[in-house]
mmCIF file of C-alpha atoms and ligand atoms in Angstrom:
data_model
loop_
_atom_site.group_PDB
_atom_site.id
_atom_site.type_symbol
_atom_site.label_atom_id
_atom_site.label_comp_id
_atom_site.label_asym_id
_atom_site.label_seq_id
_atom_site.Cartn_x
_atom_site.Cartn_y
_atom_site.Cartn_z
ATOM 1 C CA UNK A 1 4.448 18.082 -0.198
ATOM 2 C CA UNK A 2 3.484 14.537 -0.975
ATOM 3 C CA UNK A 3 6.894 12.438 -1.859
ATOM 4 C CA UNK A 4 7.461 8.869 -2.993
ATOM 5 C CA UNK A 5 11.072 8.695 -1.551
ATOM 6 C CA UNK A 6 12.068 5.347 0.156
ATOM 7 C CA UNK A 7 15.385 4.072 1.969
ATOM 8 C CA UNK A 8 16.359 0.416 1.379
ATOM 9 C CA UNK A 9 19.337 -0.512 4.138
ATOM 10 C CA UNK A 10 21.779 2.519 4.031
ATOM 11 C CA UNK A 11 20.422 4.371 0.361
ATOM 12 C CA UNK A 12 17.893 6.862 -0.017
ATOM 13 C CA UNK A 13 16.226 6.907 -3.123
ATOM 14 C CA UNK A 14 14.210 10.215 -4.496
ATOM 15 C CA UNK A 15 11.718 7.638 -5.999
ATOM 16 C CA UNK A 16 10.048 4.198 -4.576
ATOM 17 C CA UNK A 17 9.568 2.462 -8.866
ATOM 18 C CA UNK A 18 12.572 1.464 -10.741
ATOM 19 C CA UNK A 19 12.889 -1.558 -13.147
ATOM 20 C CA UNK A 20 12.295 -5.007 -12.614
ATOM 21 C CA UNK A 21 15.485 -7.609 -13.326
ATOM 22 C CA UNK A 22 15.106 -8.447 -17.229
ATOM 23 C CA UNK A 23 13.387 -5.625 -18.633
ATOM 24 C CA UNK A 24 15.236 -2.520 -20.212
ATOM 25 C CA UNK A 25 18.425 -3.432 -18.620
ATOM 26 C CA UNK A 26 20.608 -5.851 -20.316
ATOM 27 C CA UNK A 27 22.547 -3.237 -22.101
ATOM 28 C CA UNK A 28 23.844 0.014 -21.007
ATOM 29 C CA UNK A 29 21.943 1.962 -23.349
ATOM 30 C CA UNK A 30 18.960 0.591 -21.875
ATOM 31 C CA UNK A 31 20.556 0.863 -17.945
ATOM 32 C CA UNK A 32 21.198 4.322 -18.576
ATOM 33 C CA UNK A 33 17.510 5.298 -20.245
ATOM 34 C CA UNK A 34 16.297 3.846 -17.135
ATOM 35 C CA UNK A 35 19.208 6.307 -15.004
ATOM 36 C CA UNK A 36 17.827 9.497 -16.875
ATOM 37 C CA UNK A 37 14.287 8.807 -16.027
ATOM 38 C CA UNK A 38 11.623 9.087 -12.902
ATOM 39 C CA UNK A 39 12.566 5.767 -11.888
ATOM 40 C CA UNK A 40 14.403 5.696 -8.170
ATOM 41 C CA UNK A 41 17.362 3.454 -9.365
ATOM 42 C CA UNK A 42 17.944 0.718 -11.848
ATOM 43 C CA UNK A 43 18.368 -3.195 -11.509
ATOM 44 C CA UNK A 44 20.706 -4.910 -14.200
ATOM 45 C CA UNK A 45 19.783 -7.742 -15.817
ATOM 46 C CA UNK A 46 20.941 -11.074 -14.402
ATOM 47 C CA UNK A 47 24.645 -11.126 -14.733
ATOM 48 C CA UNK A 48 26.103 -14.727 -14.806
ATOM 49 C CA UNK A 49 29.807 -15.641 -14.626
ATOM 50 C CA UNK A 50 29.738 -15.919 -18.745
ATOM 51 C CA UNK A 51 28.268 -14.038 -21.384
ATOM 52 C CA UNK A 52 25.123 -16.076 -22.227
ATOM 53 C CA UNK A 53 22.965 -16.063 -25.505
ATOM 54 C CA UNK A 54 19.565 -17.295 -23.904
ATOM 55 C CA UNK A 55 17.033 -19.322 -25.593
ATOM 56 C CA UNK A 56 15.912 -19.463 -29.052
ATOM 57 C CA UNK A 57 13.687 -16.685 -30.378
ATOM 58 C CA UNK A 58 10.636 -16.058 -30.251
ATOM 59 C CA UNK A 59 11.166 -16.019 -26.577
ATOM 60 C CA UNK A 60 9.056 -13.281 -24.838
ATOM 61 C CA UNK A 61 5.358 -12.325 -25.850
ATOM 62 C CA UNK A 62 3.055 -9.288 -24.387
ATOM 63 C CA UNK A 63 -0.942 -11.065 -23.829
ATOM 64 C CA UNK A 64 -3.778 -9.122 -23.297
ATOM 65 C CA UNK A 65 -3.214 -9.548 -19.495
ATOM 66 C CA UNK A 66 0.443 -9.508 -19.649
ATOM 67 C CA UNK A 67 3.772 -11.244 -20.656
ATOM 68 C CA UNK A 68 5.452 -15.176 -20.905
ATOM 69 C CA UNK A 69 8.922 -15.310 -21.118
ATOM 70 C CA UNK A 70 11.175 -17.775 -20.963
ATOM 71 C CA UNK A 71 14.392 -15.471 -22.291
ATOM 72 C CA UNK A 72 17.089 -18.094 -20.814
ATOM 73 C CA UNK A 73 19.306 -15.884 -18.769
ATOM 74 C CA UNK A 74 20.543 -13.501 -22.134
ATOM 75 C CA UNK A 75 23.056 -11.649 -20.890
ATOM 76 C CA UNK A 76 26.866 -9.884 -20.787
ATOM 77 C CA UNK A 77 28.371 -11.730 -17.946
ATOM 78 C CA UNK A 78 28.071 -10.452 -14.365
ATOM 79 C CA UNK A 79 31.573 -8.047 -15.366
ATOM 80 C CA UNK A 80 29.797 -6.094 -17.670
ATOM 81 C CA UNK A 81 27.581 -5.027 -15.425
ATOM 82 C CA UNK A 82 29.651 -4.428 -12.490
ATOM 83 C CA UNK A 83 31.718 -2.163 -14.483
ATOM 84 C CA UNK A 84 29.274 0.030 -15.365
ATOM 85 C CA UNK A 85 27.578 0.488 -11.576
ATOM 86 C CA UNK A 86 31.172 1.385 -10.838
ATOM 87 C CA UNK A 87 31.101 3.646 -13.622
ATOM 88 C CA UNK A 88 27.775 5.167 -12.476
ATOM 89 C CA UNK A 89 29.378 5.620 -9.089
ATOM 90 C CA UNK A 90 31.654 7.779 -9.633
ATOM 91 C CA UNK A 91 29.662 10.602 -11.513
ATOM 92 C CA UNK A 92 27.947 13.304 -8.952
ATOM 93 C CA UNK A 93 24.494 12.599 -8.275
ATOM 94 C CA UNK A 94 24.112 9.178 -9.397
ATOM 95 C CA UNK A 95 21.400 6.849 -7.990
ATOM 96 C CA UNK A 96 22.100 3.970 -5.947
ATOM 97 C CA UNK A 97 21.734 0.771 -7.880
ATOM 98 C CA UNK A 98 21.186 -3.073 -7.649
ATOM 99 C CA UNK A 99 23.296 -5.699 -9.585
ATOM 100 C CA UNK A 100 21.624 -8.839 -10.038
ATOM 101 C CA UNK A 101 23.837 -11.540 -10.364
ATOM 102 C CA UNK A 102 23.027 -15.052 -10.043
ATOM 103 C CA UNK A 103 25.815 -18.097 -11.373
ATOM 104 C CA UNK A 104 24.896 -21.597 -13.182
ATOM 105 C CA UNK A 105 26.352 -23.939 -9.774
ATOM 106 C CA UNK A 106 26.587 -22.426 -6.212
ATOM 107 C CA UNK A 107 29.921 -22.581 -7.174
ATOM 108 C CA UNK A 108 29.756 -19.832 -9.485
ATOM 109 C CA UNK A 109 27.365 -17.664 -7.416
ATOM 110 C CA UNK A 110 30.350 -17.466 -4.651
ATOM 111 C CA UNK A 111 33.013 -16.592 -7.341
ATOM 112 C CA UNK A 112 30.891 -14.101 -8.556
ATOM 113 C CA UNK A 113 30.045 -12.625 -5.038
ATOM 114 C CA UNK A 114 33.120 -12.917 -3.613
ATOM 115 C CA UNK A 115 34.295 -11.007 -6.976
ATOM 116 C CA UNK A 116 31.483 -8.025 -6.071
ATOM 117 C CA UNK A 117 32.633 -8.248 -2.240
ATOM 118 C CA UNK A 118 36.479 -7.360 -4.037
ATOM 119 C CA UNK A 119 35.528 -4.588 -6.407
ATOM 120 C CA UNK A 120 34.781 -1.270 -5.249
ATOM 121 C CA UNK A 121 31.284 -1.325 -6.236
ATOM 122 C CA UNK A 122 29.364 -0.119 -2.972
ATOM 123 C CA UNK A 123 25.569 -0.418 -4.156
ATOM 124 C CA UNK A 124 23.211 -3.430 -3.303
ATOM 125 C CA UNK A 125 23.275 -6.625 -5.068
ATOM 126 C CA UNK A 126 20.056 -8.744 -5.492
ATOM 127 C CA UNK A 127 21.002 -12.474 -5.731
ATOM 128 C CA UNK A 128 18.630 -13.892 -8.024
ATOM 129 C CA UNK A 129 17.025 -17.249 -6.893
ATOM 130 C CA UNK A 130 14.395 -17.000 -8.779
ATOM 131 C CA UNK A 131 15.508 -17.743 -12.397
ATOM 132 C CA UNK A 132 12.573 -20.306 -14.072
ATOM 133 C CA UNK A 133 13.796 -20.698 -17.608
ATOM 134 C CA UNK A 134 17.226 -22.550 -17.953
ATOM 135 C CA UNK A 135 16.142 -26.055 -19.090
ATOM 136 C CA UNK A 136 17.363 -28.741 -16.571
ATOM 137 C CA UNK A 137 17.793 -26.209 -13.885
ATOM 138 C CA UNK A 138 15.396 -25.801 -10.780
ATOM 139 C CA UNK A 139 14.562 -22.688 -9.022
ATOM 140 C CA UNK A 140 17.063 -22.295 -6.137
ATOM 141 C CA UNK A 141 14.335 -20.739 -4.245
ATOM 142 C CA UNK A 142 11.943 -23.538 -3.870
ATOM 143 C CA UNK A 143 15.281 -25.788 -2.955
ATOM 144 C CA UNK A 144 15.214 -24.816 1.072
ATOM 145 C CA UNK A 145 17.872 -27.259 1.840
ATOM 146 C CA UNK A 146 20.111 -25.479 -1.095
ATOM 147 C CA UNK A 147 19.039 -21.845 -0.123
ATOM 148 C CA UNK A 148 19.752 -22.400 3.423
ATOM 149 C CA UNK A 149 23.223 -23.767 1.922
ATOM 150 C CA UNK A 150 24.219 -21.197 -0.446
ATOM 151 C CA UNK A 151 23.080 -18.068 2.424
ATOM 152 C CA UNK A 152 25.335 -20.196 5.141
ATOM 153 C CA UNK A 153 27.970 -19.963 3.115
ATOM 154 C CA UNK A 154 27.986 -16.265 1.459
ATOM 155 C CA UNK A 155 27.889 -14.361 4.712
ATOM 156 C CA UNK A 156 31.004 -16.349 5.857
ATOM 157 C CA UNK A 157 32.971 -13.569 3.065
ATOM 158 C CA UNK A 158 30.235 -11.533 2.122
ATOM 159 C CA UNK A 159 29.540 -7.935 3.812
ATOM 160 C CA UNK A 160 28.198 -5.230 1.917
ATOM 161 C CA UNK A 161 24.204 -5.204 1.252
ATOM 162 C CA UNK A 162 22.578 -8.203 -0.396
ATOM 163 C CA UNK A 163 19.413 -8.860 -1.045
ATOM 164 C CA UNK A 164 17.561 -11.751 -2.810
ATOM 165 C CA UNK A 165 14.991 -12.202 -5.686
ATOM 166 C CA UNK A 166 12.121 -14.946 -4.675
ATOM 167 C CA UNK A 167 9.615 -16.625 -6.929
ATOM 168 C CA UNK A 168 6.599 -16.950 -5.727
ATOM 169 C CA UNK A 169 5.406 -19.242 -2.912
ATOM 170 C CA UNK A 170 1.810 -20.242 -2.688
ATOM 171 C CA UNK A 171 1.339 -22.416 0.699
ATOM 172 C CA UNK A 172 1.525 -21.092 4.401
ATOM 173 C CA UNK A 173 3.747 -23.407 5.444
ATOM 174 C CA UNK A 174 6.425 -22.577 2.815
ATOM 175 C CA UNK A 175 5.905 -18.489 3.939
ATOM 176 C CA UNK A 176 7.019 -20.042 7.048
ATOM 177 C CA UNK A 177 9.319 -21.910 6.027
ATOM 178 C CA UNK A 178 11.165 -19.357 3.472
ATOM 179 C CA UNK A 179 10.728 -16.893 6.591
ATOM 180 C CA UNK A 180 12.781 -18.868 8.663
ATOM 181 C CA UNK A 181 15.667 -19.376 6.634
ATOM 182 C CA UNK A 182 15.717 -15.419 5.400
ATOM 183 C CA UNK A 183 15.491 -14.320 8.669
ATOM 184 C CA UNK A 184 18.743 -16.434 9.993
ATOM 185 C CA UNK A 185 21.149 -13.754 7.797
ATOM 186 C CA UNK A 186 21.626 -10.143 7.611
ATOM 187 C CA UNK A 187 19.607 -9.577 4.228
ATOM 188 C CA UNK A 188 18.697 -6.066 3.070
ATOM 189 C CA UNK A 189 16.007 -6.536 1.405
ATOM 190 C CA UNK A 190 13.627 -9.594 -0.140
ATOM 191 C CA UNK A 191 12.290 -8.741 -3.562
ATOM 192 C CA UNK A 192 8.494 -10.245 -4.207
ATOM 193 C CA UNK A 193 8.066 -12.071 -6.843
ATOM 194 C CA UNK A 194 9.560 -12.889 -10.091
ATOM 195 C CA UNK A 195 7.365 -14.217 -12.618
ATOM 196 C CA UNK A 196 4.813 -17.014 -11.935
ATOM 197 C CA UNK A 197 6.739 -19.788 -13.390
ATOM 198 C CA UNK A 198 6.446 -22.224 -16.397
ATOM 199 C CA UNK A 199 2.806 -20.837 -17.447
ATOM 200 C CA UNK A 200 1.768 -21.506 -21.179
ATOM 201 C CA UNK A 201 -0.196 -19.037 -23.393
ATOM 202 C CA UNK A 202 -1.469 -19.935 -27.293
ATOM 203 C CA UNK A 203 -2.647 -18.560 -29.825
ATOM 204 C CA UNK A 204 -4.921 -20.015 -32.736
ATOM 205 C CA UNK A 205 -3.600 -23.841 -32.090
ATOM 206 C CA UNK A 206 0.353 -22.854 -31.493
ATOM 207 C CA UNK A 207 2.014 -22.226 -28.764
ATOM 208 C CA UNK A 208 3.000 -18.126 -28.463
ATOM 209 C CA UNK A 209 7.373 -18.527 -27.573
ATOM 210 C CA UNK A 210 9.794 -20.898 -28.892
ATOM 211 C CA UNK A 211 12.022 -22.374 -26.008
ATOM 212 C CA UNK A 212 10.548 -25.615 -23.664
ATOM 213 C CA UNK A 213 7.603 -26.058 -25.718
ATOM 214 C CA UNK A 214 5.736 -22.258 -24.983
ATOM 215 C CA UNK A 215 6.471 -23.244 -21.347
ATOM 216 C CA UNK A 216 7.416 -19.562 -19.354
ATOM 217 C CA UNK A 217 6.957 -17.344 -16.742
ATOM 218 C CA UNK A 218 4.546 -15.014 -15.844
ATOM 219 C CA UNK A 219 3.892 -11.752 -15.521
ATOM 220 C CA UNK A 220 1.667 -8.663 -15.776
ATOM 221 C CA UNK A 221 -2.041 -8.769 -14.833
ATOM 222 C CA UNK A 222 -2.475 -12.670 -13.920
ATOM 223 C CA UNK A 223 0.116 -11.904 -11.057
ATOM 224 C CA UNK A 224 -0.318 -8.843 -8.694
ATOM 225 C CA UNK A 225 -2.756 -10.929 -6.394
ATOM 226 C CA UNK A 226 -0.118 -13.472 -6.234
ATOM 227 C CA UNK A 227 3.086 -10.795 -5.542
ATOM 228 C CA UNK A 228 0.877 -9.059 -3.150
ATOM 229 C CA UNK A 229 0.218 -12.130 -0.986
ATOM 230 C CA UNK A 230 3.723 -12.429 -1.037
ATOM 231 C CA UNK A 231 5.136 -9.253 -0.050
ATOM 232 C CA UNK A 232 2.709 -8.843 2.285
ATOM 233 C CA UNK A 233 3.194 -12.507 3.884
ATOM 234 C CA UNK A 234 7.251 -11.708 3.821
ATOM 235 C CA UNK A 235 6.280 -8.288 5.502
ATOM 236 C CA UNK A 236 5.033 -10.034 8.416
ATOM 237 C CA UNK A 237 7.304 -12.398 8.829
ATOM 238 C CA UNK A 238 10.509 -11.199 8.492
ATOM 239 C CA UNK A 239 12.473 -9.150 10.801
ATOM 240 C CA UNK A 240 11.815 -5.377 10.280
ATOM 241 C CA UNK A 241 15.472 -4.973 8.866
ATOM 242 C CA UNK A 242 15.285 -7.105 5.755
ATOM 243 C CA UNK A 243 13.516 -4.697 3.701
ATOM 244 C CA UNK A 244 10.935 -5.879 0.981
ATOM 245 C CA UNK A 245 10.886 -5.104 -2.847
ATOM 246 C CA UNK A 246 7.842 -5.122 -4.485
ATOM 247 C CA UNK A 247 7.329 -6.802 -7.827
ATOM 248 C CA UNK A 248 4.442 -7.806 -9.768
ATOM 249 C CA UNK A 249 1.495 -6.850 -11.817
ATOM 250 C CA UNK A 250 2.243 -2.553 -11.375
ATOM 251 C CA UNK A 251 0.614 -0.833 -14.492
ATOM 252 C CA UNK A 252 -0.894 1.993 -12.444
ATOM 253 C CA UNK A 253 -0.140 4.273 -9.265
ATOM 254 C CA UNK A 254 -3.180 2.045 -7.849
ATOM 255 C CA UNK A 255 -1.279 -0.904 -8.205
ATOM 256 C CA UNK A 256 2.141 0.846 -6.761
ATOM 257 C CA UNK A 257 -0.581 1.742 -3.732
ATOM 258 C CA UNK A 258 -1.420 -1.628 -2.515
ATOM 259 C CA UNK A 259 2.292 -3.140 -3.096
ATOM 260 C CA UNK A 260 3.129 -0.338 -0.549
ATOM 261 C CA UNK A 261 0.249 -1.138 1.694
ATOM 262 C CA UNK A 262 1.228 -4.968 1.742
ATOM 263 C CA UNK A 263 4.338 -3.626 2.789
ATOM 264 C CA UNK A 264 6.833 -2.759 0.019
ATOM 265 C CA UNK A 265 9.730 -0.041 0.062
ATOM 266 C CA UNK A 266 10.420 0.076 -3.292
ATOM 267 C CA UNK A 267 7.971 -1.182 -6.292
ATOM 268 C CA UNK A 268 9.499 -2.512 -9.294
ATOM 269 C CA UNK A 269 7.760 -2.188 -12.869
ATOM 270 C CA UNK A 270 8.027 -5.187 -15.213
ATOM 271 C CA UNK A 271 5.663 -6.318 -17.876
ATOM 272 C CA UNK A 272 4.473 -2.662 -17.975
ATOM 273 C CA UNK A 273 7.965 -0.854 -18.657
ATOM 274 C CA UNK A 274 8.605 -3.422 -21.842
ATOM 275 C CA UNK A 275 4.915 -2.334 -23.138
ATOM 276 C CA UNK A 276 5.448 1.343 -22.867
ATOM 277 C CA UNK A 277 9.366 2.360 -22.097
ATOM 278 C CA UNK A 278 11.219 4.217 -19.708
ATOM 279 C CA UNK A 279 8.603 7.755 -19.840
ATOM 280 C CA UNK A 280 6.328 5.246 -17.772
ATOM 281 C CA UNK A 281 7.777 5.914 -14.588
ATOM 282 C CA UNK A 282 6.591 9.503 -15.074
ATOM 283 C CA UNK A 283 3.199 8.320 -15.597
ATOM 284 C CA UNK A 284 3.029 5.926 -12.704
ATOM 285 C CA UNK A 285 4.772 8.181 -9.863
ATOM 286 C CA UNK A 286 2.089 11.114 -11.057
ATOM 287 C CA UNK A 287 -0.765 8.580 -10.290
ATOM 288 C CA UNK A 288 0.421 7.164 -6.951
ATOM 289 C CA UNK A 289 1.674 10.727 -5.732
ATOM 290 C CA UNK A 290 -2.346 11.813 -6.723
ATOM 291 C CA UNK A 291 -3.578 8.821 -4.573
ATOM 292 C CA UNK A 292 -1.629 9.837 -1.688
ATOM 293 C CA UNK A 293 -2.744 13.332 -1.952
ATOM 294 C CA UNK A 294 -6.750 12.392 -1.840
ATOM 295 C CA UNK A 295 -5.505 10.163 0.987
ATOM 296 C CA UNK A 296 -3.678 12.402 2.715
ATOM 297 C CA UNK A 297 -0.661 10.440 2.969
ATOM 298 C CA UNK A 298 3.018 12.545 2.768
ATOM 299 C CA UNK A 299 4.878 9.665 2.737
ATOM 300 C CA UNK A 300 5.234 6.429 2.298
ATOM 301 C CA UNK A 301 5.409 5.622 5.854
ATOM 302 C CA UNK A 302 2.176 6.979 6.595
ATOM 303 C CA UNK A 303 0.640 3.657 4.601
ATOM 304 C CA UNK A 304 3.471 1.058 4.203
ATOM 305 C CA UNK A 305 2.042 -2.003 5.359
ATOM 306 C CA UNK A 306 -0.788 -0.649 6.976
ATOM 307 C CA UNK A 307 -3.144 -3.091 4.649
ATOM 308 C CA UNK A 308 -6.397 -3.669 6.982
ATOM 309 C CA UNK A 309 -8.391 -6.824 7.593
ATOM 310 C CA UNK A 310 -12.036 -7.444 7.501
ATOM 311 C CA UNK A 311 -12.456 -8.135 11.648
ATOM 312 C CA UNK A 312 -15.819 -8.559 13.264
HETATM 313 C C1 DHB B 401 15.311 -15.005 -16.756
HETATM 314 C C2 DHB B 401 14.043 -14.989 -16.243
HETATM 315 C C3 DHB B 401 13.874 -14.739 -14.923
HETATM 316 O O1 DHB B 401 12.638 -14.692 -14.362
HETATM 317 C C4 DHB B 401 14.976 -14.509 -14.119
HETATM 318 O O2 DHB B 401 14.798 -14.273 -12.835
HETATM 319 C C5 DHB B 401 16.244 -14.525 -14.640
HETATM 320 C C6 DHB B 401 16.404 -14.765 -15.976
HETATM 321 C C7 DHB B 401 15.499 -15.298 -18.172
HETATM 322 O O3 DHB B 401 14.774 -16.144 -18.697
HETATM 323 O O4 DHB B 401 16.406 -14.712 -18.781
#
């Protein structure tokens, strides 16, 4: 009876947890390990116009409480990946899927998007602007004046479903602000958070990765407060058609719970899918669907952002 299926846009997906962008994805050995198990649907790894090589190595490390990485955008070019959702496509009963893409200039992002809006690919695409780890470049995300830019000008060509992948904010006033740009264009879906960037873990006296000094972001334990703040404060604030993605901290079905509560479709596993592999969604969607059941909840609609508030 109980079921975790969701609907992002136009797709249905038999499960709400799939991968986070830049875990078990880059190849598609690892794409299609994440395609054969529980998980809902797959995200690729950040596809950029080029192949890239990343950063120098040693450049992610698991913590007691979680991960730093600062991997450098590693990747196959955005082609690579886009061929094989197309692939995927065309078999019988093949999930839905999200290509992230993001380019180095906004003039790459549009060549790449306008190269997705060509193909035949007819998933969703989540336009990373979230992306803390290429030296010299700033998050696009916490760049309004650029955001606002780069949205004005892909929906003059671009018309299938897009969605986009935030960092995280930590003010009011840039909720707001981020709120009112989103909700100006026909998004899909928002995806809360990516890492908390540029954080710095040692060990002994050294620092624990290689590239910008042990400078990296985030993730795992130190972050679910922080991604639930900001899928819930994106839940309230956009319109009810720009769905939200929930990312951050998930290493449990209790953790799934509350990203649902605070208003999340679908809930993305990160830090805890490179710690234990794909069998991990198995685990996860067995300990949510036994929440729901003490709860009473069929659905996730019964709970989805139904978080309550300590009134008087
Ligand atoms: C990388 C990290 C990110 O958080 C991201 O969104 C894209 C790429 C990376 O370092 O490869």
């Amino acid at each position: 009876m109980v079921s975790t299926q969701t609907t992002i846009g136009d797709f249905h997906f038999d499960n709400c947890l799939m991968n986070a962008a830049g875990v078990f994805c880059m190849t598609k050995d690892e794409l299609a390990a994440i395609e054969q198990s529980a998980a809902g649907s797959f995200v690729t790894k950040t596809g950029t116009l080029t192949k890239r090589e990343g950063n120098p190595k040693p450049r992610y490390a698991d913590t007691a409480l979680g991960s730093i990485n600062s991997m450098g955008l590693p990747n196959f070019g955005y082609q690579y990946y886009l061929d094989y959702v197309i692939d995927l496509q065309k078999q019988d009963g093949s999930k839905p899927h999200f290509l992230s893409v993001v380019g180095m200039s906004p003039e790459e992002t549009h060549h790449i998007l306008k190269a997705v809006q060509a193909s035949d690919y007819q998933g969703l695409v989540e336009l990373n602007l979230s992306c803390p780890n290429v030296p010299g470049k700033p998050q696009i995300a916490y760049d309004f004046e650029t955001t606002q830019n780069i949205l004005q000008e892909v929906f003059t060509y671009y018309q299938k479903p897009l969605g986009l992948k935030l960092p995280p904010y930590f003010d009011m006033v840039h909720f707001d602000q981020a709120a009112q740009i989103f909700n100006q264009f026909p998004l899909t879906f928002v995806n809360c958070i990516n890492s908390i960037g540029n954080g710095l873990v040692i060990e002994d006296e050294q620092a624990v990765i290689k590239p910008k000094n042990g400078f990296g972001g985030i993730g795992g334990d130190y972050v679910k407060p922080t991604a639930l703040a900001n899928v819930h404060a994106f839940y309230q604030r956009l319109k009810p058609s720009i769905r939200i993605v929930g990312t951050g901290g998930v290493k449990s079905g209790r953790d799934a719970f509350e990203h649902i509560l605070c208003g999340a479709s679908m809930v993305q596993l990160g830090t805890v899918l490179h710690q234990e592999g794909p069998e991990v969604f198995t685990r996860i969607t067995a300990e949510l669907k036994a929440i729901m059941k003490i709860k009473g909840y069929e659905n996730l609609a019964d709970f989805r952002g139904k978080l309550r508030y300590i009134n008087d």
